[in-house]
Amino acid sequence: MLLRIEPRPEVSRPFTCATPAIAMLLTVASGWLLFLALGLAPGETLYQFLVSPLLTLNGLAELGVKAAPLVLIGVGLAIGFRANVWNIGAEGQLTIGAIAAGWVALAFWGQEGLWILPAMCVAGMLGGLAYAAIPAFLKTRFDVNEILTSLMLTYVANLVLSVLVFGPWKDPDGFNFPQTKLFSESAILPILVEGTRLHLGALVALGVAVAAWLLLSRTVVGFQIEVVGQAPAAARFAGFSGKRTVWLTMLLGGALAGLAGTFEAAGPIGQLIPKLTPGYGFTAIIVAFLGRLHPLGIVVAALVMALSYIGGENAQVTASLPQAATGVFQGMLLFYLLASDFLVRYRVRLLAAERKLVTAS
Amino acid sequence: MIDTFVLVIATVVAAATPLLLAATGELVVERAGVLNLGVEGMMLIGAVTGFAVTIASGHASLGIPAAALAGAATALVFAVLTLTLMANQVATGLALTIFGIGLSALMGASYVGTPVAPLPKLHLPGLSDLAVVGPLLFGHDALVYLSVALTIAVAWFLKHSHAGLVLRAVGESAESAHSIGHPVIAVRYLACLFGGAMAGLGGAFLSLSYTPMWMEGMTAGRGWIALALVVFGAWRPWRVLAGAYLFGGVTILELHVQGANGIGLPPQVFSMAPYLATVAVLTVISAGKWRGRLNAPASLGKPFRPSV
């Protein structure tokens, strides 16, 4: 009996939706084995990882806190990935966005006014946008690979932040810790659920996802992005500019990452510190793929990844599991997803069965 | 004066070696038409494996091959996903890096702060004792010589061997290579494994010779710089060698300028140098008069599935 693998004439829709679930199941199974290998009780650890965060109000609120930046960045990246624009420097754009927003917060420190938060958001988005403009410019003008430049600039962004919080922006009353002053009240995002850290940014992220969905499915711009990504030659015939698409998707992704940075600084952190995120900019790449590059799918995927962060923190406390375990889970999830995507584009057939049919007829 | 010069050159060589190993490996992968962005992850897995095996066995001579094997094993995951299961190479490479960063940190958690004896410098009787030339050329550890030897071997392999010709054919046009009977997928698998082993060796050099110790994320972007070096070197081994040493020089220059810093700039500003240099070099290479001489393999990053 022979197996024959053949490309499907069209991608399988049922499998497109089923593969994230398959990938998650395989990841949990691998996690079981990993925990066994590390000498931990697998059932108990997985429970800590996946279930316990969902049982308390605070856990659910934290899910929103951590999913918000992932949604914002993931949506931005997904729009780029659809057009074959590989911005993987969202972490750096997030950092520069947070710096810009932090600059506004510190410049007007102690002042009151409803305009401060919106001004921070604008500054943050402009910061991220400007930082993404560098690889976009190099890509469109000199054809420099955006993957490498955007990533290199991430290291630079982190060093810029480090210069500021260790130097001129350091809180003079902060016992010499590398951090800025705590932002004043009017530069902090309002809390949605009293007693938790769930902030307004989570709602904004949801709104952005819906807006992105409309952009992609209902507008000509969305159509252009799709065509440029899937059929560059056809796009040229249709007069859709590849360069414009690079600019558009990079700047959009940068602005959204900058907004995510603003929300981190003005939300759960409330100041600038050397390490703003546990790598949201990179995790958002996984989120984008897990969500099938679809804005609404990305919301679901971001919640799953947020769960892995909180679960990782819980397991760190209860099972003294290193924080790095989260990264292993996230990497495995993406592997399994990419592997099971094979089923979306190919089908496996039993060759022997077919031959019998031929003989019978 | 001469002593300082010799010392500086020795540090340049040390800074260049991990880049050279990883970049030469990736060069072979890309010449076969595959783009593996997971170099950073493979280097980290190699670094932690080489370190752990050396500590456990007491022999770096076991740790180094273990690092190469671990790098190759990591690359195998990439190869299965992209070559057999036809997954997107960019996405899979990124996944490999995220996975490698996490797994290496998990594996290395208990080794943080553990000291290890750095790789011994090879002492060649007579040669190593020569003034200036001795320490300059004959005062390094085995991995340094291995990196140069492997680069020469790769250069010869690609240019003069039949297998190298097949590999290049596979990278330039997978369809044509397939139609005249070359095993495209098998060649690409082997190239990926070689690239992984080389990245693993690069990582082992960091944890066993350069630092020498294990730290989470200790490659600090070197895997990405290695990827940039392949572009910089226009997919040619000798140019990659020159590029690696040039970047080693930039890294060391940064340290020295930082040390003699009279203008009071924060140290982080100097740490930006290698990353900014990478961006600048990529720009110069991709633009300007060098442009026409770039010879990226024509099938680079394009998936291939034999039709029969």
mmCIF file with all atom_site columns, N, CA, C and O in Angstrom, chain A residues 5 86 88 138 142-143 151-152 155 159-160 162-163 289 322 324 328 332 334-335 338-339 342 345-346, chain B residues 81 85-86 90-92 94-96 99 102-103 105-106 221 224 268 272 275 279 283 286-287 291 305:
data_model
loop_
_atom_site.group_PDB
_atom_site.id
_atom_site.type_symbol
_atom_site.label_atom_id
_atom_site.label_alt_id
_atom_site.label_comp_id
_atom_site.label_asym_id
_atom_site.label_entity_id
_atom_site.label_seq_id
_atom_site.pdbx_PDB_ins_code
_atom_site.Cartn_x
_atom_site.Cartn_y
_atom_site.Cartn_z
_atom_site.occupancy
_atom_site.B_iso_or_equiv
_atom_site.pdbx_formal_charge
_atom_site.auth_seq_id
_atom_site.auth_comp_id
_atom_site.auth_asym_id
_atom_site.auth_atom_id
_atom_site.pdbx_PDB_model_num
ATOM 1   N N  . ILE A 1 5   ? 1.127  11.741 -2.024 1.00 0.00 ? 5   ILE A N  1
ATOM 2   C CA . ILE A 1 5   ? 0.848  13.086 -1.512 1.00 0.00 ? 5   ILE A CA 1
ATOM 3   C C  . ILE A 1 5   ? 0.641  13.999 -2.705 1.00 0.00 ? 5   ILE A C  1
ATOM 4   O O  . ILE A 1 5   ? 1.476  14.043 -3.609 1.00 0.00 ? 5   ILE A O  1
ATOM 5   N N  . TRP A 1 86  ? 8.381  41.175 5.738  1.00 0.00 ? 86  TRP A N  1
ATOM 6   C CA . TRP A 1 86  ? 8.747  40.464 6.961  1.00 0.00 ? 86  TRP A CA 1
ATOM 7   C C  . TRP A 1 86  ? 9.375  41.400 7.978  1.00 0.00 ? 86  TRP A C  1
ATOM 8   O O  . TRP A 1 86  ? 10.585 41.409 8.167  1.00 0.00 ? 86  TRP A O  1
ATOM 9   N N  . ILE A 1 88  ? 10.297 41.855 11.405 1.00 0.00 ? 88  ILE A N  1
ATOM 10  C CA . ILE A 1 88  ? 10.381 41.086 12.650 1.00 0.00 ? 88  ILE A CA 1
ATOM 11  C C  . ILE A 1 88  ? 11.018 41.929 13.760 1.00 0.00 ? 88  ILE A C  1
ATOM 12  O O  . ILE A 1 88  ? 11.430 41.418 14.776 1.00 0.00 ? 88  ILE A O  1
ATOM 13  N N  . LEU A 1 138 ? 15.017 51.583 3.634  1.00 0.00 ? 138 LEU A N  1
ATOM 14  C CA . LEU A 1 138 ? 16.144 50.815 3.103  1.00 0.00 ? 138 LEU A CA 1
ATOM 15  C C  . LEU A 1 138 ? 15.665 49.748 2.126  1.00 0.00 ? 138 LEU A C  1
ATOM 16  O O  . LEU A 1 138 ? 16.314 49.456 1.130  1.00 0.00 ? 138 LEU A O  1
ATOM 17  N N  . PHE A 1 142 ? 16.893 50.826 -1.409 1.00 0.00 ? 142 PHE A N  1
ATOM 18  C CA . PHE A 1 142 ? 18.115 50.092 -1.738 1.00 0.00 ? 142 PHE A CA 1
ATOM 19  C C  . PHE A 1 142 ? 17.906 48.585 -1.816 1.00 0.00 ? 142 PHE A C  1
ATOM 20  O O  . PHE A 1 142 ? 18.864 47.835 -1.974 1.00 0.00 ? 142 PHE A O  1
ATOM 21  N N  . ASP A 1 143 ? 16.668 48.131 -1.614 1.00 0.00 ? 143 ASP A N  1
ATOM 22  C CA . ASP A 1 143 ? 16.383 46.702 -1.655 1.00 0.00 ? 143 ASP A CA 1
ATOM 23  C C  . ASP A 1 143 ? 17.150 45.927 -0.579 1.00 0.00 ? 143 ASP A C  1
ATOM 24  O O  . ASP A 1 143 ? 17.655 44.834 -0.819 1.00 0.00 ? 143 ASP A O  1
ATOM 25  N N  . LEU A 1 151 ? 15.496 43.567 12.588 1.00 0.00 ? 151 LEU A N  1
ATOM 26  C CA . LEU A 1 151 ? 15.951 42.860 13.779 1.00 0.00 ? 151 LEU A CA 1
ATOM 27  C C  . LEU A 1 151 ? 17.170 43.548 14.415 1.00 0.00 ? 151 LEU A C  1
ATOM 28  O O  . LEU A 1 151 ? 17.247 43.708 15.635 1.00 0.00 ? 151 LEU A O  1
ATOM 29  N N  . MET A 1 152 ? 18.123 43.953 13.577 1.00 0.00 ? 152 MET A N  1
ATOM 30  C CA . MET A 1 152 ? 19.302 44.652 14.100 1.00 0.00 ? 152 MET A CA 1
ATOM 31  C C  . MET A 1 152 ? 18.868 45.910 14.863 1.00 0.00 ? 152 MET A C  1
ATOM 32  O O  . MET A 1 152 ? 19.417 46.242 15.910 1.00 0.00 ? 152 MET A O  1
ATOM 33  N N  . TYR A 1 155 ? 17.934 45.524 18.593 1.00 0.00 ? 155 TYR A N  1
ATOM 34  C CA . TYR A 1 155 ? 19.029 45.578 19.567 1.00 0.00 ? 155 TYR A CA 1
ATOM 35  C C  . TYR A 1 155 ? 19.389 47.037 19.861 1.00 0.00 ? 155 TYR A C  1
ATOM 36  O O  . TYR A 1 155 ? 19.639 47.413 21.001 1.00 0.00 ? 155 TYR A O  1
ATOM 37  N N  . LEU A 1 159 ? 19.149 49.325 23.448 1.00 0.00 ? 159 LEU A N  1
ATOM 38  C CA . LEU A 1 159 ? 20.291 50.060 23.988 1.00 0.00 ? 159 LEU A CA 1
ATOM 39  C C  . LEU A 1 159 ? 19.933 51.534 24.185 1.00 0.00 ? 159 LEU A C  1
ATOM 40  O O  . LEU A 1 159 ? 20.377 52.151 25.152 1.00 0.00 ? 159 LEU A O  1
ATOM 41  N N  . VAL A 1 160 ? 19.132 52.104 23.285 1.00 0.00 ? 160 VAL A N  1
ATOM 42  C CA . VAL A 1 160 ? 18.692 53.495 23.446 1.00 0.00 ? 160 VAL A CA 1
ATOM 43  C C  . VAL A 1 160 ? 17.904 53.630 24.753 1.00 0.00 ? 160 VAL A C  1
ATOM 44  O O  . VAL A 1 160 ? 18.142 54.533 25.562 1.00 0.00 ? 160 VAL A O  1
ATOM 45  N N  . SER A 1 162 ? 18.083 51.737 27.295 1.00 0.00 ? 162 SER A N  1
ATOM 46  C CA . SER A 1 162 ? 19.026 51.540 28.396 1.00 0.00 ? 162 SER A CA 1
ATOM 47  C C  . SER A 1 162 ? 19.810 52.821 28.687 1.00 0.00 ? 162 SER A C  1
ATOM 48  O O  . SER A 1 162 ? 19.981 53.208 29.851 1.00 0.00 ? 162 SER A O  1
ATOM 49  N N  . VAL A 1 163 ? 20.268 53.511 27.637 1.00 0.00 ? 163 VAL A N  1
ATOM 50  C CA . VAL A 1 163 ? 20.975 54.782 27.821 1.00 0.00 ? 163 VAL A CA 1
ATOM 51  C C  . VAL A 1 163 ? 20.102 55.742 28.623 1.00 0.00 ? 163 VAL A C  1
ATOM 52  O O  . VAL A 1 163 ? 20.555 56.370 29.583 1.00 0.00 ? 163 VAL A O  1
ATOM 53  N N  . PHE A 1 289 ? 0.770  33.972 13.080 1.00 0.00 ? 289 PHE A N  1
ATOM 54  C CA . PHE A 1 289 ? 0.612  32.719 12.330 1.00 0.00 ? 289 PHE A CA 1
ATOM 55  C C  . PHE A 1 289 ? -0.473 31.846 12.939 1.00 0.00 ? 289 PHE A C  1
ATOM 56  O O  . PHE A 1 289 ? -1.276 31.256 12.230 1.00 0.00 ? 289 PHE A O  1
ATOM 57  N N  . PRO A 1 322 ? 11.902 27.210 35.064 1.00 0.00 ? 322 PRO A N  1
ATOM 58  C CA . PRO A 1 322 ? 12.488 28.456 34.552 1.00 0.00 ? 322 PRO A CA 1
ATOM 59  C C  . PRO A 1 322 ? 11.536 29.151 33.584 1.00 0.00 ? 322 PRO A C  1
ATOM 60  O O  . PRO A 1 322 ? 10.764 28.494 32.890 1.00 0.00 ? 322 PRO A O  1
ATOM 61  N N  . ALA A 1 324 ? 12.085 30.359 30.882 1.00 0.00 ? 324 ALA A N  1
ATOM 62  C CA . ALA A 1 324 ? 12.373 30.008 29.498 1.00 0.00 ? 324 ALA A CA 1
ATOM 63  C C  . ALA A 1 324 ? 11.428 28.936 28.974 1.00 0.00 ? 324 ALA A C  1
ATOM 64  O O  . ALA A 1 324 ? 11.240 28.806 27.765 1.00 0.00 ? 324 ALA A O  1
ATOM 65  N N  . VAL A 1 328 ? 9.936  27.750 25.047 1.00 0.00 ? 328 VAL A N  1
ATOM 66  C CA . VAL A 1 328 ? 9.952  26.416 24.450 1.00 0.00 ? 328 VAL A CA 1
ATOM 67  C C  . VAL A 1 328 ? 8.550  26.053 23.968 1.00 0.00 ? 328 VAL A C  1
ATOM 68  O O  . VAL A 1 328 ? 8.359  25.579 22.848 1.00 0.00 ? 328 VAL A O  1
ATOM 69  N N  . MET A 1 332 ? 7.505  25.436 20.103 1.00 0.00 ? 332 MET A N  1
ATOM 70  C CA . MET A 1 332 ? 6.914  24.154 19.709 1.00 0.00 ? 332 MET A CA 1
ATOM 71  C C  . MET A 1 332 ? 5.570  24.352 19.041 1.00 0.00 ? 332 MET A C  1
ATOM 72  O O  . MET A 1 332 ? 5.258  23.714 18.028 1.00 0.00 ? 332 MET A O  1
ATOM 73  N N  . LEU A 1 334 ? 4.508  26.832 17.328 1.00 0.00 ? 334 LEU A N  1
ATOM 74  C CA . LEU A 1 334 ? 4.664  27.306 15.949 1.00 0.00 ? 334 LEU A CA 1
ATOM 75  C C  . LEU A 1 334 ? 5.169  26.185 15.040 1.00 0.00 ? 334 LEU A C  1
ATOM 76  O O  . LEU A 1 334 ? 4.703  26.036 13.902 1.00 0.00 ? 334 LEU A O  1
ATOM 77  N N  . PHE A 1 335 ? 6.093  25.359 15.542 1.00 0.00 ? 335 PHE A N  1
ATOM 78  C CA . PHE A 1 335 ? 6.554  24.204 14.760 1.00 0.00 ? 335 PHE A CA 1
ATOM 79  C C  . PHE A 1 335 ? 5.372  23.319 14.363 1.00 0.00 ? 335 PHE A C  1
ATOM 80  O O  . PHE A 1 335 ? 5.204  22.949 13.206 1.00 0.00 ? 335 PHE A O  1
ATOM 81  N N  . LEU A 1 338 ? 3.110  24.925 11.797 1.00 0.00 ? 338 LEU A N  1
ATOM 82  C CA . LEU A 1 338 ? 3.668  24.934 10.444 1.00 0.00 ? 338 LEU A CA 1
ATOM 83  C C  . LEU A 1 338 ? 3.650  23.534 9.857  1.00 0.00 ? 338 LEU A C  1
ATOM 84  O O  . LEU A 1 338 ? 3.409  23.340 8.665  1.00 0.00 ? 338 LEU A O  1
ATOM 85  N N  . ALA A 1 339 ? 3.903  22.535 10.716 1.00 0.00 ? 339 ALA A N  1
ATOM 86  C CA . ALA A 1 339 ? 3.912  21.158 10.230 1.00 0.00 ? 339 ALA A CA 1
ATOM 87  C C  . ALA A 1 339 ? 2.509  20.717 9.826  1.00 0.00 ? 339 ALA A C  1
ATOM 88  O O  . ALA A 1 339 ? 2.305  20.131 8.764  1.00 0.00 ? 339 ALA A O  1
ATOM 89  N N  . PHE A 1 342 ? 0.654  21.453 6.502  1.00 0.00 ? 342 PHE A N  1
ATOM 90  C CA . PHE A 1 342 ? 0.822  20.577 5.350  1.00 0.00 ? 342 PHE A CA 1
ATOM 91  C C  . PHE A 1 342 ? -0.538 20.036 4.908  1.00 0.00 ? 342 PHE A C  1
ATOM 92  O O  . PHE A 1 342 ? -0.824 19.921 3.720  1.00 0.00 ? 342 PHE A O  1
ATOM 93  N N  . ARG A 1 345 ? -2.623 22.274 2.584  1.00 0.00 ? 345 ARG A N  1
ATOM 94  C CA . ARG A 1 345 ? -2.261 22.448 1.181  1.00 0.00 ? 345 ARG A CA 1
ATOM 95  C C  . ARG A 1 345 ? -2.082 21.139 0.413  1.00 0.00 ? 345 ARG A C  1
ATOM 96  O O  . ARG A 1 345 ? -2.036 21.132 -0.799 1.00 0.00 ? 345 ARG A O  1
ATOM 97  N N  . TYR A 1 346 ? -1.943 20.031 1.156  1.00 0.00 ? 346 TYR A N  1
ATOM 98  C CA . TYR A 1 346 ? -1.743 18.752 0.476  1.00 0.00 ? 346 TYR A CA 1
ATOM 99  C C  . TYR A 1 346 ? -2.707 17.728 1.029  1.00 0.00 ? 346 TYR A C  1
ATOM 100 O O  . TYR A 1 346 ? -3.192 17.841 2.142  1.00 0.00 ? 346 TYR A O  1
ATOM 101 N N  . LEU B 2 81  ? 10.495 20.243 8.494  1.00 0.00 ? 81  LEU B N  1
ATOM 102 C CA . LEU B 2 81  ? 9.360  21.147 8.318  1.00 0.00 ? 81  LEU B CA 1
ATOM 103 C C  . LEU B 2 81  ? 9.346  21.803 6.936  1.00 0.00 ? 81  LEU B C  1
ATOM 104 O O  . LEU B 2 81  ? 8.322  21.858 6.270  1.00 0.00 ? 81  LEU B O  1
ATOM 105 N N  . LEU B 2 85  ? 7.703  18.866 4.752  1.00 0.00 ? 85  LEU B N  1
ATOM 106 C CA . LEU B 2 85  ? 6.325  19.329 4.969  1.00 0.00 ? 85  LEU B CA 1
ATOM 107 C C  . LEU B 2 85  ? 6.056  20.675 4.305  1.00 0.00 ? 85  LEU B C  1
ATOM 108 O O  . LEU B 2 85  ? 4.977  21.240 4.456  1.00 0.00 ? 85  LEU B O  1
ATOM 109 N N  . MET B 2 86  ? 7.036  21.185 3.561  1.00 0.00 ? 86  MET B N  1
ATOM 110 C CA . MET B 2 86  ? 6.828  22.365 2.728  1.00 0.00 ? 86  MET B CA 1
ATOM 111 C C  . MET B 2 86  ? 6.372  23.596 3.506  1.00 0.00 ? 86  MET B C  1
ATOM 112 O O  . MET B 2 86  ? 5.645  24.433 2.987  1.00 0.00 ? 86  MET B O  1
ATOM 113 N N  . VAL B 2 90  ? 10.762 31.199 6.032  1.00 0.00 ? 90  VAL B N  1
ATOM 114 C CA . VAL B 2 90  ? 10.966 32.345 6.917  1.00 0.00 ? 90  VAL B CA 1
ATOM 115 C C  . VAL B 2 90  ? 10.326 32.088 8.279  1.00 0.00 ? 90  VAL B C  1
ATOM 116 O O  . VAL B 2 90  ? 10.966 32.221 9.328  1.00 0.00 ? 90  VAL B O  1
ATOM 117 N N  . ALA B 2 91  ? 9.061  31.652 8.250  1.00 0.00 ? 91  ALA B N  1
ATOM 118 C CA . ALA B 2 91  ? 8.348  31.416 9.503  1.00 0.00 ? 91  ALA B CA 1
ATOM 119 C C  . ALA B 2 91  ? 9.019  30.311 10.309 1.00 0.00 ? 91  ALA B C  1
ATOM 120 O O  . ALA B 2 91  ? 9.190  30.419 11.530 1.00 0.00 ? 91  ALA B O  1
ATOM 121 N N  . THR B 2 92  ? 9.431  29.233 9.637  1.00 0.00 ? 92  THR B N  1
ATOM 122 C CA . THR B 2 92  ? 10.046 28.116 10.349 1.00 0.00 ? 92  THR B CA 1
ATOM 123 C C  . THR B 2 92  ? 11.379 28.538 10.965 1.00 0.00 ? 92  THR B C  1
ATOM 124 O O  . THR B 2 92  ? 11.693 28.154 12.092 1.00 0.00 ? 92  THR B O  1
ATOM 125 N N  . LEU B 2 94  ? 12.207 31.525 11.971 1.00 0.00 ? 94  LEU B N  1
ATOM 126 C CA . LEU B 2 94  ? 11.918 32.349 13.150 1.00 0.00 ? 94  LEU B CA 1
ATOM 127 C C  . LEU B 2 94  ? 11.504 31.468 14.321 1.00 0.00 ? 94  LEU B C  1
ATOM 128 O O  . LEU B 2 94  ? 11.929 31.680 15.453 1.00 0.00 ? 94  LEU B O  1
ATOM 129 N N  . ALA B 2 95  ? 10.674 30.452 14.026 1.00 0.00 ? 95  ALA B N  1
ATOM 130 C CA . ALA B 2 95  ? 10.232 29.535 15.090 1.00 0.00 ? 95  ALA B CA 1
ATOM 131 C C  . ALA B 2 95  ? 11.444 28.843 15.695 1.00 0.00 ? 95  ALA B C  1
ATOM 132 O O  . ALA B 2 95  ? 11.535 28.665 16.914 1.00 0.00 ? 95  ALA B O  1
ATOM 133 N N  . LEU B 2 96  ? 12.399 28.463 14.836 1.00 0.00 ? 96  LEU B N  1
ATOM 134 C CA . LEU B 2 96  ? 13.593 27.770 15.314 1.00 0.00 ? 96  LEU B CA 1
ATOM 135 C C  . LEU B 2 96  ? 14.378 28.669 16.271 1.00 0.00 ? 96  LEU B C  1
ATOM 136 O O  . LEU B 2 96  ? 14.900 28.208 17.282 1.00 0.00 ? 96  LEU B O  1
ATOM 137 N N  . PHE B 2 99  ? 12.369 28.969 19.566 1.00 0.00 ? 99  PHE B N  1
ATOM 138 C CA . PHE B 2 99  ? 12.473 27.674 20.251 1.00 0.00 ? 99  PHE B CA 1
ATOM 139 C C  . PHE B 2 99  ? 13.882 27.487 20.829 1.00 0.00 ? 99  PHE B C  1
ATOM 140 O O  . PHE B 2 99  ? 14.044 27.067 21.976 1.00 0.00 ? 99  PHE B O  1
ATOM 141 N N  . GLY B 2 102 ? 14.533 29.573 23.931 1.00 0.00 ? 102 GLY B N  1
ATOM 142 C CA . GLY B 2 102 ? 13.835 29.013 25.093 1.00 0.00 ? 102 GLY B CA 1
ATOM 143 C C  . GLY B 2 102 ? 14.476 27.720 25.573 1.00 0.00 ? 102 GLY B C  1
ATOM 144 O O  . GLY B 2 102 ? 14.798 27.570 26.751 1.00 0.00 ? 102 GLY B O  1
ATOM 145 N N  . LEU B 2 103 ? 14.688 26.787 24.634 1.00 0.00 ? 103 LEU B N  1
ATOM 146 C CA . LEU B 2 103 ? 15.204 25.475 25.028 1.00 0.00 ? 103 LEU B CA 1
ATOM 147 C C  . LEU B 2 103 ? 16.607 25.587 25.622 1.00 0.00 ? 103 LEU B C  1
ATOM 148 O O  . LEU B 2 103 ? 16.918 24.941 26.620 1.00 0.00 ? 103 LEU B O  1
ATOM 149 N N  . ALA B 2 105 ? 17.896 28.105 27.189 1.00 0.00 ? 105 ALA B N  1
ATOM 150 C CA . ALA B 2 105 ? 17.796 28.687 28.531 1.00 0.00 ? 105 ALA B CA 1
ATOM 151 C C  . ALA B 2 105 ? 17.327 27.639 29.529 1.00 0.00 ? 105 ALA B C  1
ATOM 152 O O  . ALA B 2 105 ? 17.808 27.566 30.666 1.00 0.00 ? 105 ALA B O  1
ATOM 153 N N  . LEU B 2 106 ? 16.376 26.805 29.084 1.00 0.00 ? 106 LEU B N  1
ATOM 154 C CA . LEU B 2 106 ? 15.854 25.747 29.959 1.00 0.00 ? 106 LEU B CA 1
ATOM 155 C C  . LEU B 2 106 ? 16.955 24.733 30.276 1.00 0.00 ? 106 LEU B C  1
ATOM 156 O O  . LEU B 2 106 ? 17.146 24.335 31.424 1.00 0.00 ? 106 LEU B O  1
ATOM 157 N N  . GLY B 2 221 ? 22.611 38.120 19.189 1.00 0.00 ? 221 GLY B N  1
ATOM 158 C CA . GLY B 2 221 ? 22.394 38.566 17.811 1.00 0.00 ? 221 GLY B CA 1
ATOM 159 C C  . GLY B 2 221 ? 23.461 38.126 16.823 1.00 0.00 ? 221 GLY B C  1
ATOM 160 O O  . GLY B 2 221 ? 23.389 38.469 15.647 1.00 0.00 ? 221 GLY B O  1
ATOM 161 N N  . TRP B 2 224 ? 22.218 36.395 13.724 1.00 0.00 ? 224 TRP B N  1
ATOM 162 C CA . TRP B 2 224 ? 21.644 37.292 12.715 1.00 0.00 ? 224 TRP B CA 1
ATOM 163 C C  . TRP B 2 224 ? 22.746 38.010 11.956 1.00 0.00 ? 224 TRP B C  1
ATOM 164 O O  . TRP B 2 224 ? 22.639 38.239 10.755 1.00 0.00 ? 224 TRP B O  1
ATOM 165 N N  . GLN B 2 268 ? 26.552 52.125 26.341 1.00 0.00 ? 268 GLN B N  1
ATOM 166 C CA . GLN B 2 268 ? 25.594 51.475 25.442 1.00 0.00 ? 268 GLN B CA 1
ATOM 167 C C  . GLN B 2 268 ? 25.732 51.980 24.004 1.00 0.00 ? 268 GLN B C  1
ATOM 168 O O  . GLN B 2 268 ? 25.472 51.241 23.060 1.00 0.00 ? 268 GLN B O  1
ATOM 169 N N  . MET B 2 272 ? 26.101 49.615 20.380 1.00 0.00 ? 272 MET B N  1
ATOM 170 C CA . MET B 2 272 ? 25.251 49.625 19.189 1.00 0.00 ? 272 MET B CA 1
ATOM 171 C C  . MET B 2 272 ? 26.057 49.368 17.915 1.00 0.00 ? 272 MET B C  1
ATOM 172 O O  . MET B 2 272 ? 25.489 49.021 16.884 1.00 0.00 ? 272 MET B O  1
ATOM 173 N N  . TYR B 2 275 ? 25.572 46.295 15.470 1.00 0.00 ? 275 TYR B N  1
ATOM 174 C CA . TYR B 2 275 ? 24.239 46.228 14.866 1.00 0.00 ? 275 TYR B CA 1
ATOM 175 C C  . TYR B 2 275 ? 24.088 47.314 13.799 1.00 0.00 ? 275 TYR B C  1
ATOM 176 O O  . TYR B 2 275 ? 23.592 47.053 12.704 1.00 0.00 ? 275 TYR B O  1
ATOM 177 N N  . VAL B 2 279 ? 23.622 47.030 9.607  1.00 0.00 ? 279 VAL B N  1
ATOM 178 C CA . VAL B 2 279 ? 22.633 47.727 8.779  1.00 0.00 ? 279 VAL B CA 1
ATOM 179 C C  . VAL B 2 279 ? 23.345 48.536 7.690  1.00 0.00 ? 279 VAL B C  1
ATOM 180 O O  . VAL B 2 279 ? 22.973 48.482 6.512  1.00 0.00 ? 279 VAL B O  1
ATOM 181 N N  . THR B 2 283 ? 23.247 47.899 3.622  1.00 0.00 ? 283 THR B N  1
ATOM 182 C CA . THR B 2 283 ? 22.756 48.946 2.727  1.00 0.00 ? 283 THR B CA 1
ATOM 183 C C  . THR B 2 283 ? 23.751 49.206 1.603  1.00 0.00 ? 283 THR B C  1
ATOM 184 O O  . THR B 2 283 ? 23.382 49.245 0.429  1.00 0.00 ? 283 THR B O  1
ATOM 185 N N  . SER B 2 286 ? 23.758 46.270 -0.806 1.00 0.00 ? 286 SER B N  1
ATOM 186 C CA . SER B 2 286 ? 22.552 46.108 -1.624 1.00 0.00 ? 286 SER B CA 1
ATOM 187 C C  . SER B 2 286 ? 22.388 47.251 -2.616 1.00 0.00 ? 286 SER B C  1
ATOM 188 O O  . SER B 2 286 ? 21.719 47.110 -3.624 1.00 0.00 ? 286 SER B O  1
ATOM 189 N N  . ALA B 2 287 ? 22.973 48.399 -2.292 1.00 0.00 ? 287 ALA B N  1
ATOM 190 C CA . ALA B 2 287 ? 22.840 49.539 -3.199 1.00 0.00 ? 287 ALA B CA 1
ATOM 191 C C  . ALA B 2 287 ? 24.123 49.669 -4.021 1.00 0.00 ? 287 ALA B C  1
ATOM 192 O O  . ALA B 2 287 ? 24.903 48.742 -4.117 1.00 0.00 ? 287 ALA B O  1
ATOM 193 N N  . ARG B 2 291 ? 26.028 46.255 -6.416 1.00 0.00 ? 291 ARG B N  1
ATOM 194 C CA . ARG B 2 291 ? 24.765 45.603 -6.616 1.00 0.00 ? 291 ARG B CA 1
ATOM 195 C C  . ARG B 2 291 ? 24.822 44.504 -7.669 1.00 0.00 ? 291 ARG B C  1
ATOM 196 O O  . ARG B 2 291 ? 24.375 43.386 -7.447 1.00 0.00 ? 291 ARG B O  1
ATOM 197 N N  . ARG B 2 305 ? 9.072  20.887 -4.622 1.00 0.00 ? 305 ARG B N  1
ATOM 198 C CA . ARG B 2 305 ? 8.507  19.562 -4.381 1.00 0.00 ? 305 ARG B CA 1
ATOM 199 C C  . ARG B 2 305 ? 8.613  18.782 -5.685 1.00 0.00 ? 305 ARG B C  1
ATOM 200 O O  . ARG B 2 305 ? 8.076  19.198 -6.709 1.00 0.00 ? 305 ARG B O  1
#
